[in-house]
Amino acid sequence: MLIKNATIYTETEVIKGSLAIKNGKIEQIFDGIPDDLTLYQDIIDGSNLNVIPGFIDTHIHGANGADVMDATTEAISTIANYLVSEGTTSFLATTITQSTENIERALTNLAQYENEASGAEMIGIHLEGPFIEKSKAGAQPLEYIKKPDLDLFNHWQEISGHKIKTITLAPEHDQGWHFTSALRKAGVNVSAGHTNANFSELDKAVKHGVNQMTHLCDAMSGIHHRDIGAVGLAFLSDELKAEIIADGIHVDPTMLQLIYRNIGPKRLIIITDAMRAKGLEPGDYELGGQPVRVTEDRAVLDNGSLAGSILNMIDGAKQFFTLPNVSIQDIIQMTSVNPAKQAGVFKDKGSIAVGKDADLLLVDHDLNLKMTLKKGKIVYEE
Ligand SMILES: [Zn+2]
């Protein structure tokens, strides 16, 4: 296959040219159009379009009526097949605080899940909770919150088939940081979230291995001038990556701008944190066994807490793209490069380079999605 005559955002430069795909991988990138077009079975005309790497959503619970906690092959398949329509070609299936039994059922299901050619690729698991702080639970059900338990985590890692790549926890409950250090040694990202720790507690936690923040600003302490809190730490600490829900509701667009200006594209990871109502009509749904009311733009619990989002990755990318001084390269950094590195798949994904998976998007100059390719196969077309 060949995508011809497009603006291609490769890992290192922007090329007006063509991109050849073979066996699901990027085979070659040319300036201009190759002389002999008869070599290619399928040719996609990329005139007036940009080719960028597929999005990697490292925090997503559900879509199109299905949730990771449904713990069925069908649920994961429904999510995966929906996600390509918003430009997501890989994702971390994200669990929620629930009973041990329900978490284990979800992990067992994900361990045996086989990716389908038609959908986004499940590249691992994000375990959100249950080791979090009750006062910052947000939409995580209180009754199942636990103290960090390394034996339990190791058991879960085992039954997940070692697919847990990231865990969200409240560092203030990890006494002596034994849990955090053990996970970091095992290559798992430890993301501080649903936490009430102050700046100095979190600063120590970062020195002991915490390397990420979960949905920055939401379910954590904000900036105060006498304690700059979790958000202030993310501004200051160069080691930290920070997830951000870019729907303009979880974090106001002016705050997105302040965050972007201070943290910059190298450390931000755009996520959706979407729940099962994404892609469906407004109405009554559930999250973690709790009723959720979904309107045109948001999902809320009875108590008014935001209950995940109904955001699409492409809309999250556009939200950032409207901010001053944000280029397409910056969007790629926050939606593909950073999440791929954090999930440990940058060797194969997260940028456009010869030999990498042909997980590609064709978008126009306003970032409207025209086509999604997953491993060289067209899986979505506008
Ligand atoms: Zn979440």
mmCIF file of C-alpha atoms in Angstrom, residues 57-351:
data_model
loop_
_atom_site.group_PDB
_atom_site.id
_atom_site.type_symbol
_atom_site.label_atom_id
_atom_site.label_comp_id
_atom_site.label_asym_id
_atom_site.label_seq_id
_atom_site.Cartn_x
_atom_site.Cartn_y
_atom_site.Cartn_z
ATOM 1 C CA ASP A 57 -5.015 6.320 24.974
ATOM 2 C CA THR A 58 -3.441 5.123 28.214
ATOM 3 C CA HIS A 59 -6.494 5.780 30.403
ATOM 4 C CA ILE A 60 -9.818 4.562 29.077
ATOM 5 C CA HIS A 61 -12.571 2.560 30.802
ATOM 6 C CA GLY A 62 -15.141 2.124 28.084
ATOM 7 C CA ALA A 63 -16.986 3.209 24.958
ATOM 8 C CA ASN A 64 -20.039 2.418 22.877
ATOM 9 C CA GLY A 65 -21.912 0.744 25.736
ATOM 10 C CA ALA A 66 -19.061 -1.486 26.926
ATOM 11 C CA ASP A 67 -16.764 -1.213 29.962
ATOM 12 C CA VAL A 68 -13.506 -2.986 30.782
ATOM 13 C CA MET A 69 -15.163 -4.128 34.043
ATOM 14 C CA ASP A 70 -17.832 -6.028 32.075
ATOM 15 C CA ALA A 71 -15.042 -8.620 31.854
ATOM 16 C CA THR A 72 -16.107 -10.162 28.556
ATOM 17 C CA THR A 73 -14.299 -10.581 25.249
ATOM 18 C CA GLU A 74 -17.228 -8.846 23.585
ATOM 19 C CA ALA A 75 -16.855 -5.745 25.787
ATOM 20 C CA ILE A 76 -13.161 -5.287 24.966
ATOM 21 C CA SER A 77 -13.851 -5.934 21.303
ATOM 22 C CA THR A 78 -16.669 -3.326 21.304
ATOM 23 C CA ILE A 79 -14.356 -0.735 22.856
ATOM 24 C CA ALA A 80 -11.451 -1.565 20.517
ATOM 25 C CA ASN A 81 -13.615 -1.380 17.409
ATOM 26 C CA TYR A 82 -15.134 1.945 18.459
ATOM 27 C CA LEU A 83 -11.806 3.591 19.292
ATOM 28 C CA VAL A 84 -10.444 3.549 15.740
ATOM 29 C CA SER A 85 -13.240 5.985 14.777
ATOM 30 C CA GLU A 86 -11.630 8.614 17.046
ATOM 31 C CA GLY A 87 -8.072 7.950 15.871
ATOM 32 C CA THR A 88 -6.996 5.688 18.732
ATOM 33 C CA THR A 89 -4.974 2.722 17.475
ATOM 34 C CA SER A 90 -3.693 1.445 20.859
ATOM 35 C CA PHE A 91 -4.949 1.672 24.421
ATOM 36 C CA LEU A 92 -4.436 0.599 27.995
ATOM 37 C CA ALA A 93 -7.658 -1.056 29.180
ATOM 38 C CA THR A 94 -8.371 0.708 32.474
ATOM 39 C CA THR A 95 -9.985 -0.905 35.493
ATOM 40 C CA ILE A 96 -11.760 0.915 38.335
ATOM 41 C CA THR A 97 -11.868 0.443 42.118
ATOM 42 C CA GLN A 98 -14.102 -2.566 42.672
ATOM 43 C CA SER A 99 -14.321 -5.757 44.727
ATOM 44 C CA THR A 100 -11.284 -8.040 44.494
ATOM 45 C CA GLU A 101 -13.475 -10.563 42.723
ATOM 46 C CA ASN A 102 -14.597 -8.085 40.039
ATOM 47 C CA ILE A 103 -11.072 -6.754 39.473
ATOM 48 C CA GLU A 104 -9.776 -10.307 39.109
ATOM 49 C CA ARG A 105 -12.549 -11.151 36.665
ATOM 50 C CA ALA A 106 -11.618 -8.112 34.538
ATOM 51 C CA LEU A 107 -7.876 -8.940 34.649
ATOM 52 C CA THR A 108 -8.462 -12.594 33.744
ATOM 53 C CA ASN A 109 -10.562 -11.481 30.784
ATOM 54 C CA LEU A 110 -7.865 -9.052 29.594
ATOM 55 C CA ALA A 111 -5.170 -11.731 29.978
ATOM 56 C CA GLN A 112 -6.908 -13.975 27.457
ATOM 57 C CA TYR A 113 -8.107 -11.199 25.101
ATOM 58 C CA GLU A 114 -6.781 -11.505 21.564
ATOM 59 C CA ASN A 115 -6.529 -8.294 19.545
ATOM 60 C CA GLU A 116 -8.613 -8.136 16.378
ATOM 61 C CA ALA A 117 -7.375 -6.703 13.066
ATOM 62 C CA SER A 118 -10.395 -4.372 12.860
ATOM 63 C CA GLY A 119 -9.954 -2.590 16.190
ATOM 64 C CA ALA A 120 -7.470 -0.634 18.274
ATOM 65 C CA GLU A 121 -4.797 -2.762 19.918
ATOM 66 C CA MET A 122 -5.057 -3.441 23.655
ATOM 67 C CA ILE A 123 -1.377 -3.014 24.595
ATOM 68 C CA GLY A 124 -1.785 -3.428 28.338
ATOM 69 C CA ILE A 125 -3.697 -2.521 31.446
ATOM 70 C CA HIS A 126 -3.971 0.577 33.614
ATOM 71 C CA LEU A 127 -5.057 -0.450 37.106
ATOM 72 C CA GLU A 128 -6.862 2.618 38.534
ATOM 73 C CA GLY A 129 -7.326 1.976 42.244
ATOM 74 C CA PRO A 130 -8.193 0.329 44.540
ATOM 75 C CA PHE A 131 -5.161 1.683 46.486
ATOM 76 C CA ILE A 132 -6.353 5.290 46.610
ATOM 77 C CA GLU A 133 -7.440 7.957 49.115
ATOM 78 C CA LYS A 134 -11.115 8.023 50.120
ATOM 79 C CA SER A 135 -11.400 11.815 50.352
ATOM 80 C CA LYS A 136 -10.330 12.073 46.687
ATOM 81 C CA ALA A 137 -12.254 9.065 45.397
ATOM 82 C CA GLY A 138 -14.180 11.001 42.738
ATOM 83 C CA ALA A 139 -16.172 8.338 40.916
ATOM 84 C CA GLN A 140 -14.258 5.394 42.446
ATOM 85 C CA PRO A 141 -16.642 3.534 44.836
ATOM 86 C CA LEU A 142 -15.556 4.114 48.471
ATOM 87 C CA GLU A 143 -16.364 0.678 49.853
ATOM 88 C CA TYR A 144 -13.688 -1.113 47.823
ATOM 89 C CA ILE A 145 -10.753 1.221 48.524
ATOM 90 C CA LYS A 146 -7.774 -0.614 50.076
ATOM 91 C CA LYS A 147 -4.297 0.082 51.429
ATOM 92 C CA PRO A 148 -1.470 -0.789 49.005
ATOM 93 C CA ASP A 149 -0.888 -4.539 49.164
ATOM 94 C CA LEU A 150 2.135 -5.845 47.262
ATOM 95 C CA ASP A 151 1.177 -9.525 47.497
ATOM 96 C CA LEU A 152 -2.255 -8.740 46.116
ATOM 97 C CA PHE A 153 -0.756 -6.628 43.317
ATOM 98 C CA ASN A 154 1.710 -9.389 42.407
ATOM 99 C CA HIS A 155 -1.156 -11.870 42.282
ATOM 100 C CA TRP A 156 -3.092 -9.524 39.994
ATOM 101 C CA GLN A 157 -0.062 -8.977 37.774
ATOM 102 C CA GLU A 158 0.198 -12.762 37.484
ATOM 103 C CA ILE A 159 -3.437 -13.330 36.510
ATOM 104 C CA SER A 160 -3.340 -10.397 34.063
ATOM 105 C CA GLY A 161 -0.592 -12.209 32.160
ATOM 106 C CA HIS A 162 1.835 -9.433 33.227
ATOM 107 C CA LYS A 163 -0.103 -6.850 31.244
ATOM 108 C CA ILE A 164 -0.404 -4.204 33.980
ATOM 109 C CA LYS A 165 1.727 -1.296 32.710
ATOM 110 C CA THR A 166 0.475 1.510 34.937
ATOM 111 C CA ILE A 167 -1.146 1.773 38.353
ATOM 112 C CA THR A 168 -2.903 4.804 39.817
ATOM 113 C CA LEU A 169 -2.444 5.026 43.583
ATOM 114 C CA ALA A 170 -2.428 7.517 46.446
ATOM 115 C CA PRO A 171 1.259 7.671 47.505
ATOM 116 C CA GLU A 172 0.399 8.824 51.062
ATOM 117 C CA HIS A 173 -0.847 5.297 51.828
ATOM 118 C CA ASP A 174 2.363 3.598 50.724
ATOM 119 C CA GLN A 175 4.243 3.562 54.029
ATOM 120 C CA GLY A 176 7.998 3.568 53.420
ATOM 121 C CA TRP A 177 7.362 3.492 49.654
ATOM 122 C CA HIS A 178 7.996 -0.265 49.524
ATOM 123 C CA PHE A 179 5.077 -0.810 47.179
ATOM 124 C CA THR A 180 6.139 2.004 44.831
ATOM 125 C CA SER A 181 9.787 0.900 44.728
ATOM 126 C CA ALA A 182 8.860 -2.726 44.033
ATOM 127 C CA LEU A 183 6.564 -1.757 41.169
ATOM 128 C CA ARG A 184 9.079 0.607 39.607
ATOM 129 C CA LYS A 185 11.703 -2.128 39.802
ATOM 130 C CA ALA A 186 9.272 -4.373 37.926
ATOM 131 C CA GLY A 187 8.860 -1.681 35.236
ATOM 132 C CA VAL A 188 5.315 -0.636 36.182
ATOM 133 C CA ASN A 189 4.511 3.092 36.023
ATOM 134 C CA VAL A 190 3.367 4.411 39.370
ATOM 135 C CA SER A 191 0.978 7.260 38.752
ATOM 136 C CA ALA A 192 -0.142 9.446 41.650
ATOM 137 C CA GLY A 193 -3.874 10.027 41.548
ATOM 138 C CA HIS A 194 -6.972 10.116 43.714
ATOM 139 C CA THR A 195 -4.536 11.451 46.302
ATOM 140 C CA ASN A 196 -4.747 14.027 49.068
ATOM 141 C CA ALA A 197 -0.980 14.254 49.610
ATOM 142 C CA ASN A 198 0.543 17.705 49.823
ATOM 143 C CA PHE A 199 3.525 18.973 47.865
ATOM 144 C CA SER A 200 6.290 17.729 50.190
ATOM 145 C CA GLU A 201 4.752 14.240 50.609
ATOM 146 C CA LEU A 202 4.421 13.859 46.860
ATOM 147 C CA ASP A 203 7.864 15.280 46.255
ATOM 148 C CA LYS A 204 9.280 12.470 48.447
ATOM 149 C CA ALA A 205 7.116 9.921 46.641
ATOM 150 C CA VAL A 206 8.608 11.053 43.323
ATOM 151 C CA LYS A 207 12.100 10.515 44.762
ATOM 152 C CA HIS A 208 11.001 6.969 45.588
ATOM 153 C CA GLY A 209 9.754 6.187 42.109
ATOM 154 C CA VAL A 210 6.392 7.821 41.385
ATOM 155 C CA ASN A 211 6.842 8.823 37.730
ATOM 156 C CA GLN A 212 3.434 9.993 36.579
ATOM 157 C CA MET A 213 0.325 11.902 37.631
ATOM 158 C CA THR A 214 -3.157 10.591 36.882
ATOM 159 C CA HIS A 215 -5.596 13.070 35.281
ATOM 160 C CA LEU A 216 -3.679 16.132 36.451
ATOM 161 C CA CYS A 217 -5.825 18.557 38.512
ATOM 162 C CA ASP A 218 -8.689 16.088 38.994
ATOM 163 C CA ALA A 219 -8.869 14.204 42.318
ATOM 164 C CA MET A 220 -5.691 15.822 43.748
ATOM 165 C CA SER A 221 -4.585 19.022 45.513
ATOM 166 C CA GLY A 222 -4.422 22.174 43.401
ATOM 167 C CA ILE A 223 -1.970 25.045 43.530
ATOM 168 C CA HIS A 224 -2.003 27.189 46.652
ATOM 169 C CA HIS A 225 0.737 29.756 47.166
ATOM 170 C CA ARG A 226 1.777 28.240 50.531
ATOM 171 C CA ASP A 227 1.531 24.631 49.391
ATOM 172 C CA ILE A 228 1.773 24.246 45.651
ATOM 173 C CA GLY A 229 0.185 20.801 45.947
ATOM 174 C CA ALA A 230 0.161 17.964 43.458
ATOM 175 C CA VAL A 231 -0.434 20.267 40.509
ATOM 176 C CA GLY A 232 2.468 22.516 41.505
ATOM 177 C CA LEU A 233 4.722 19.476 41.783
ATOM 178 C CA ALA A 234 3.844 18.475 38.235
ATOM 179 C CA PHE A 235 4.899 21.969 37.115
ATOM 180 C CA LEU A 236 8.228 21.712 38.946
ATOM 181 C CA SER A 237 9.307 18.092 38.597
ATOM 182 C CA ASP A 238 10.995 17.288 35.281
ATOM 183 C CA GLU A 239 10.787 13.528 35.998
ATOM 184 C CA LEU A 240 7.009 13.477 36.039
ATOM 185 C CA LYS A 241 4.748 12.714 33.112
ATOM 186 C CA ALA A 242 1.209 13.993 33.558
ATOM 187 C CA GLU A 243 -2.027 12.653 32.121
ATOM 188 C CA ILE A 244 -4.608 15.262 31.240
ATOM 189 C CA ILE A 245 -8.283 14.892 30.311
ATOM 190 C CA ALA A 246 -8.580 17.434 27.515
ATOM 191 C CA ASP A 247 -12.358 17.817 27.283
ATOM 192 C CA GLY A 248 -12.298 21.411 28.571
ATOM 193 C CA ILE A 249 -14.632 20.321 31.421
ATOM 194 C CA HIS A 250 -12.415 18.297 33.774
ATOM 195 C CA VAL A 251 -9.834 21.074 33.411
ATOM 196 C CA ASP A 252 -10.883 24.528 32.221
ATOM 197 C CA PRO A 253 -9.351 25.576 28.873
ATOM 198 C CA THR A 254 -7.540 28.479 30.597
ATOM 199 C CA MET A 255 -5.939 25.978 33.006
ATOM 200 C CA LEU A 256 -5.015 23.759 30.043
ATOM 201 C CA GLN A 257 -3.191 26.774 28.646
ATOM 202 C CA LEU A 258 -1.414 27.456 31.950
ATOM 203 C CA ILE A 259 -0.429 23.783 32.199
ATOM 204 C CA TYR A 260 0.742 23.640 28.609
ATOM 205 C CA ARG A 261 2.855 26.765 29.040
ATOM 206 C CA ASN A 262 4.500 25.468 32.219
ATOM 207 C CA ILE A 263 4.803 21.729 31.621
ATOM 208 C CA GLY A 264 5.042 21.668 27.839
ATOM 209 C CA PRO A 265 4.411 18.879 25.337
ATOM 210 C CA LYS A 266 7.350 16.676 26.411
ATOM 211 C CA ARG A 267 5.692 15.641 29.681
ATOM 212 C CA LEU A 268 1.954 15.754 28.974
ATOM 213 C CA ILE A 269 -0.119 12.738 27.963
ATOM 214 C CA ILE A 270 -3.574 13.409 26.546
ATOM 215 C CA ILE A 271 -6.095 10.824 27.774
ATOM 216 C CA THR A 272 -9.869 10.463 27.571
ATOM 217 C CA ASP A 273 -10.712 8.626 30.837
ATOM 218 C CA ALA A 274 -13.884 7.780 28.899
ATOM 219 C CA MET A 275 -16.671 5.588 30.245
ATOM 220 C CA ARG A 276 -19.180 3.355 28.483
ATOM 221 C CA ALA A 277 -21.521 6.137 27.310
ATOM 222 C CA LYS A 278 -18.925 7.533 24.889
ATOM 223 C CA GLY A 279 -20.367 7.244 21.410
ATOM 224 C CA LEU A 280 -23.952 6.787 22.653
ATOM 225 C CA GLU A 281 -26.909 9.108 23.291
ATOM 226 C CA PRO A 282 -27.308 11.070 26.564
ATOM 227 C CA GLY A 283 -29.149 9.079 29.246
ATOM 228 C CA ASP A 284 -28.672 6.871 32.298
ATOM 229 C CA TYR A 285 -25.578 4.656 32.511
ATOM 230 C CA GLU A 286 -23.316 3.201 35.220
ATOM 231 C CA LEU A 287 -19.688 3.323 36.292
ATOM 232 C CA GLY A 288 -18.243 0.963 38.899
ATOM 233 C CA GLY A 289 -21.768 -0.144 39.806
ATOM 234 C CA GLN A 290 -22.969 3.452 40.423
ATOM 235 C CA PRO A 291 -25.671 5.263 38.426
ATOM 236 C CA VAL A 292 -24.301 7.949 36.088
ATOM 237 C CA ARG A 293 -26.281 10.651 34.267
ATOM 238 C CA VAL A 294 -24.852 11.497 30.863
ATOM 239 C CA THR A 295 -25.679 14.755 29.074
ATOM 240 C CA GLU A 296 -24.386 16.137 25.760
ATOM 241 C CA ASP A 297 -20.909 16.875 27.126
ATOM 242 C CA ARG A 298 -20.367 15.153 30.486
ATOM 243 C CA ALA A 299 -21.024 12.198 32.797
ATOM 244 C CA VAL A 300 -21.890 12.830 36.481
ATOM 245 C CA LEU A 301 -22.755 10.816 39.599
ATOM 246 C CA ASP A 302 -25.802 11.645 41.783
ATOM 247 C CA ASN A 303 -23.498 13.681 44.073
ATOM 248 C CA GLY A 304 -22.355 15.838 41.150
ATOM 249 C CA SER A 305 -18.850 14.281 40.818
ATOM 250 C CA LEU A 306 -17.645 13.891 37.262
ATOM 251 C CA ALA A 307 -17.755 10.181 36.424
ATOM 252 C CA GLY A 308 -15.138 9.736 33.756
ATOM 253 C CA SER A 309 -15.712 11.485 30.449
ATOM 254 C CA ILE A 310 -17.323 10.922 27.077
ATOM 255 C CA LEU A 311 -14.350 12.500 25.313
ATOM 256 C CA ASN A 312 -12.867 11.252 22.035
ATOM 257 C CA MET A 313 -9.071 11.410 21.547
ATOM 258 C CA ILE A 314 -9.454 13.448 18.350
ATOM 259 C CA ASP A 315 -11.529 16.045 20.229
ATOM 260 C CA GLY A 316 -8.978 16.110 23.052
ATOM 261 C CA ALA A 317 -6.261 16.732 20.474
ATOM 262 C CA LYS A 318 -8.329 19.524 18.892
ATOM 263 C CA GLN A 319 -8.914 21.128 22.301
ATOM 264 C CA PHE A 320 -5.129 21.474 22.683
ATOM 265 C CA PHE A 321 -4.651 22.442 19.037
ATOM 266 C CA THR A 322 -6.790 25.568 19.573
ATOM 267 C CA LEU A 323 -4.394 26.821 22.285
ATOM 268 C CA PRO A 324 -1.700 29.340 21.305
ATOM 269 C CA ASN A 325 1.653 27.911 20.165
ATOM 270 C CA VAL A 326 0.567 24.286 19.832
ATOM 271 C CA SER A 327 1.803 22.633 16.625
ATOM 272 C CA ILE A 328 0.868 19.301 15.074
ATOM 273 C CA GLN A 329 4.254 18.001 16.295
ATOM 274 C CA ASP A 330 3.261 18.983 19.837
ATOM 275 C CA ILE A 331 -0.040 17.114 19.470
ATOM 276 C CA ILE A 332 1.849 14.025 18.238
ATOM 277 C CA GLN A 333 4.171 14.256 21.237
ATOM 278 C CA MET A 334 1.243 14.292 23.698
ATOM 279 C CA THR A 335 -1.009 11.724 21.982
ATOM 280 C CA SER A 336 1.525 9.220 20.617
ATOM 281 C CA VAL A 337 5.199 9.649 21.549
ATOM 282 C CA ASN A 338 4.800 10.153 25.309
ATOM 283 C CA PRO A 339 2.139 7.479 25.869
ATOM 284 C CA ALA A 340 4.086 4.984 23.713
ATOM 285 C CA LYS A 341 7.251 5.568 25.739
ATOM 286 C CA GLN A 342 5.365 5.350 29.014
ATOM 287 C CA ALA A 343 3.643 2.102 27.969
ATOM 288 C CA GLY A 344 6.975 0.658 26.795
ATOM 289 C CA VAL A 345 5.971 0.247 23.137
ATOM 290 C CA PHE A 346 7.950 3.075 21.500
ATOM 291 C CA LYS A 347 10.114 0.562 19.626
ATOM 292 C CA ASP A 348 7.068 -0.357 17.499
ATOM 293 C CA LYS A 349 4.609 2.499 17.925
ATOM 294 C CA GLY A 350 4.184 6.164 18.782
ATOM 295 C CA SER A 351 5.926 7.774 15.811
#
